[in-house]
Backbone as numpy.savetxt, mean C-alpha at the origin, in Angstrom:
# Nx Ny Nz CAx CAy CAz Cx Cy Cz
-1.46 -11.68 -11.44 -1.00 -10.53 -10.70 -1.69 -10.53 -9.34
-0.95 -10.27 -7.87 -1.17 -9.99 -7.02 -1.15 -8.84 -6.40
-2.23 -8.26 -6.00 -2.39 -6.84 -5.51 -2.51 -6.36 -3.70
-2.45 -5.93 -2.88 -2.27 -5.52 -2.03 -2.93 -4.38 -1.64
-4.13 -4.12 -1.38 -4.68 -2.54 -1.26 -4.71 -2.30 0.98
-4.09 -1.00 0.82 -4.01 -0.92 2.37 -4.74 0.78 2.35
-5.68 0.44 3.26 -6.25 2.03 3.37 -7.37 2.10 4.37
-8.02 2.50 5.28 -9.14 3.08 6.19 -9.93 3.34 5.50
-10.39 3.74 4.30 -11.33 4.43 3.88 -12.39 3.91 3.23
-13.30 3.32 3.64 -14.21 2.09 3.83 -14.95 2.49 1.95
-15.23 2.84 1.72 -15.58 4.13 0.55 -14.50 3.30 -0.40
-13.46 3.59 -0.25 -12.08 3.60 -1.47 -12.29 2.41 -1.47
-12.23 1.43 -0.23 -11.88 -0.10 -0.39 -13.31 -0.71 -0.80
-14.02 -0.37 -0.75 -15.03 -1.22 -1.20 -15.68 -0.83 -2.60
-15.21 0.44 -3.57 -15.59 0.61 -4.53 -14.74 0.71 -5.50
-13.58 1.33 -5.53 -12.47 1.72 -6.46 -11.27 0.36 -6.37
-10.84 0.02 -5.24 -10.02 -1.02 -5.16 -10.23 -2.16 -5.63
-11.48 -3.15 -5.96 -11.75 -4.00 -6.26 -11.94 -3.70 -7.73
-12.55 -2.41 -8.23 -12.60 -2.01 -9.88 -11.09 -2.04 -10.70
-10.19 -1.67 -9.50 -9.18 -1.73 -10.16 -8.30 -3.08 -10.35
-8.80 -4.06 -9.07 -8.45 -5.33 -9.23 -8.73 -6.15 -10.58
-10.08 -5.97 -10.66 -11.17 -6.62 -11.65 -9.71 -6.52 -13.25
-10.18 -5.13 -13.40 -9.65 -4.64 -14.75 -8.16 -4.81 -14.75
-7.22 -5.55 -13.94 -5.90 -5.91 -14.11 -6.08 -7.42 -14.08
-7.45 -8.18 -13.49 -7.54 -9.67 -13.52 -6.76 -10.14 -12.32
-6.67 -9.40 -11.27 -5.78 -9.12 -10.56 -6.77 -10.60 -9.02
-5.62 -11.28 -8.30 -5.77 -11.54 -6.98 -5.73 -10.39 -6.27
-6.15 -10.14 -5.32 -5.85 -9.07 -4.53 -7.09 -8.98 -3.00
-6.30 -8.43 -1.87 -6.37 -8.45 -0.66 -6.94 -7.19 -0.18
-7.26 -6.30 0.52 -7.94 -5.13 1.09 -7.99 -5.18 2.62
-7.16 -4.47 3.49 -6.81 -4.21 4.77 -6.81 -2.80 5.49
-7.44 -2.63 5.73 -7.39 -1.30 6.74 -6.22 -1.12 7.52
-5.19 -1.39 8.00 -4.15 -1.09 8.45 -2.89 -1.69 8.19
-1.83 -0.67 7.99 -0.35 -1.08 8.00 -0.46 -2.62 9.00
-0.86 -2.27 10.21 -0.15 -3.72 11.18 -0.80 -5.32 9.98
-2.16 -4.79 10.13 -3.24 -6.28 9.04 -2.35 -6.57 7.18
-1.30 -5.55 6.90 -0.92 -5.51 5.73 0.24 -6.63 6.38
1.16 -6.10 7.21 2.35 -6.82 7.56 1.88 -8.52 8.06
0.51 -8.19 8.39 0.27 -9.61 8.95 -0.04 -10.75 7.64
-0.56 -10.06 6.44 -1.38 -10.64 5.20 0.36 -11.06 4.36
1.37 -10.31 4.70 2.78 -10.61 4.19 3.73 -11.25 5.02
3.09 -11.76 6.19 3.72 -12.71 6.92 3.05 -14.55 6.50
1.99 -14.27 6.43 1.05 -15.26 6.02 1.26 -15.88 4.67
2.09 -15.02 4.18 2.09 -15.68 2.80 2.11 -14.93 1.69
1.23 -14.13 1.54 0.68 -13.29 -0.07 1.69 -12.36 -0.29
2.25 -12.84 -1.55 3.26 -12.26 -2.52 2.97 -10.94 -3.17
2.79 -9.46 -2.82 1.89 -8.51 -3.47 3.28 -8.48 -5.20
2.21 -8.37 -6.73 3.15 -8.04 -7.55 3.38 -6.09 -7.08
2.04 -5.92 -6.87 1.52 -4.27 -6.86 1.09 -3.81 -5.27
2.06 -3.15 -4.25 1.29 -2.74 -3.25 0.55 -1.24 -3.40
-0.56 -1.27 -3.34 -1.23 0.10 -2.89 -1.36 0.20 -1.73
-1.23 2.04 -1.24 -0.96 2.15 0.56 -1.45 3.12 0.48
-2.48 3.64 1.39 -2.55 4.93 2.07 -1.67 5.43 3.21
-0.68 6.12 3.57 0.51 5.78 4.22 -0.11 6.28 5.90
-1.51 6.99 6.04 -1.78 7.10 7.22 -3.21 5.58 7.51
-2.58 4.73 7.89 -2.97 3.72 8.05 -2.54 3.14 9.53
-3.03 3.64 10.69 -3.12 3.05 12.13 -3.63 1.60 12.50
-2.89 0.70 13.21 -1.97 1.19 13.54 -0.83 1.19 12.80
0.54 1.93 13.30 1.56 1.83 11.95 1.21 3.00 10.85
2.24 3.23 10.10 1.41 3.96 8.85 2.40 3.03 7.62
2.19 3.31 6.31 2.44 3.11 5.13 4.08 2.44 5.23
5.19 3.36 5.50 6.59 3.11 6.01 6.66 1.71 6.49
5.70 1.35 7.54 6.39 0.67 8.62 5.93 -0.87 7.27
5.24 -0.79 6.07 5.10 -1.60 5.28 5.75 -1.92 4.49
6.36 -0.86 3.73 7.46 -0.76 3.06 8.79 -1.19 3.88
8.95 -0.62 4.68 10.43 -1.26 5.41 10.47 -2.66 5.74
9.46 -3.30 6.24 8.69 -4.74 6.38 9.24 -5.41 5.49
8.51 -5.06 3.97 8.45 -5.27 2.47 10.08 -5.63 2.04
11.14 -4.76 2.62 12.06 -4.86 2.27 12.85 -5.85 2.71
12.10 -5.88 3.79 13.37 -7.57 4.79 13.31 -8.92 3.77
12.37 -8.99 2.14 11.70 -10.08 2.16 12.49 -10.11 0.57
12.78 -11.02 0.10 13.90 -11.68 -1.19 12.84 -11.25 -2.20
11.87 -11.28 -1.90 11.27 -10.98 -3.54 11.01 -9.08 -3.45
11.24 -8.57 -2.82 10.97 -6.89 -2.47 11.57 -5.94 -3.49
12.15 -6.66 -4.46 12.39 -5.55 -5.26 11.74 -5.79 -6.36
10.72 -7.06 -6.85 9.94 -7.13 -7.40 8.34 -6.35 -7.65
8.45 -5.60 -6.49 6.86 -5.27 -5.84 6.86 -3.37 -6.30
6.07 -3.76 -7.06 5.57 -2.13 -7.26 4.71 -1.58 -6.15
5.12 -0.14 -5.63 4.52 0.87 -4.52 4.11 2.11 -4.98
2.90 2.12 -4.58 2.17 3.09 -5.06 1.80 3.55 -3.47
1.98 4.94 -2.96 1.95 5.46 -1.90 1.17 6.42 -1.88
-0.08 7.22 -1.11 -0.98 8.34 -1.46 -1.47 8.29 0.49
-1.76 9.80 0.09 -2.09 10.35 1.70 -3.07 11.54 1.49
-3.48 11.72 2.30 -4.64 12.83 2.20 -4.22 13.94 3.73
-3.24 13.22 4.11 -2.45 14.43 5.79 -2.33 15.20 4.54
-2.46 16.85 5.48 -1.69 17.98 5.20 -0.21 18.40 5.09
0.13 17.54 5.93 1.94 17.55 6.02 2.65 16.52 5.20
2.25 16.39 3.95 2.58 15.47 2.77 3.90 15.23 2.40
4.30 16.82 2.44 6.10 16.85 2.22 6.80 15.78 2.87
6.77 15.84 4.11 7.52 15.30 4.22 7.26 13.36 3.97
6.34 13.14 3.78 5.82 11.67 3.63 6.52 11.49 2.27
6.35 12.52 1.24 6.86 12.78 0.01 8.33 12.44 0.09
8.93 13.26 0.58 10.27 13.02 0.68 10.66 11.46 1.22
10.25 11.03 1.87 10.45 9.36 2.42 9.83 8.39 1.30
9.04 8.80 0.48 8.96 7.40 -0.18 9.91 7.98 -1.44
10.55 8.99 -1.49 11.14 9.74 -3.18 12.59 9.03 -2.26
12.86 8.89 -1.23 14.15 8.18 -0.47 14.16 6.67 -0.78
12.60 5.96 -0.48 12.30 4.62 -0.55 12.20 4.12 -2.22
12.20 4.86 -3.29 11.90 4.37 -4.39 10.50 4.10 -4.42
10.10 4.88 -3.55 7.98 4.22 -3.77 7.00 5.62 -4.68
6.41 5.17 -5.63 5.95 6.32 -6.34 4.93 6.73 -5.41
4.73 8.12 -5.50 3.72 8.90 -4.35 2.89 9.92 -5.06
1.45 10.07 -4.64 0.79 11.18 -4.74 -0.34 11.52 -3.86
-0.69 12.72 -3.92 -1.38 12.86 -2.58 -2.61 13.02 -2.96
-4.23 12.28 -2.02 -5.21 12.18 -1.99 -6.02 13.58 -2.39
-7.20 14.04 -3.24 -7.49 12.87 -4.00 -6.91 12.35 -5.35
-7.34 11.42 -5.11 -6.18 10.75 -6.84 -7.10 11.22 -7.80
């Protein structure tokens, strides 16, 4: 299994993301921004599982997912989407449009 973790939050990525790698036996990548996610899926790496924090500068979460979709294996890839903005709704509503499961920070 290949994993994908995208998030700023130096905290999340260096303690919880890799625990959760571990315990799936998981490959997996860790990027601070949407643009470094699109670049890690240009390069090559097949995510089975993307995790996103969707406020991820530059870019946010979306501009990964829509990316995600130009690519033949994209309907293979599980999305897990989470935000900690106040204005969630509507982020909510765009991934419940995108088919990406969502919940909002903290998990």
């Amino acid at each position: 299994m290949n994993i994908l973790f995208v998030d700023k939050e130096k905290n999340v990525c260096e303690t919880l993301y890799p625990l959760i790698a571990r315990k799936n036996n998981a490959e997996f990548k860790i990027v601070e921004s949407a643009q470094r996610a699109i670049a890690i899926l240009k390069e090559g790496f097949i995510p089975d599982f993307l995790f996103m924090d969707y406020d991820s500068p530059p870019g946010n979460g979306m501009d990964v997912v829509l990316y995600l979709q130009t690519r033949d294996y994209s309907e293979k890839v599980r999305i897990f989407m989470t935000t900690s903005l106040g204005d969630y709704k509507k982020i909510e509503n765009l991934a419940d449009m995108l088919k990406v499961s969502f919940e909002r920070k903290p998990l």
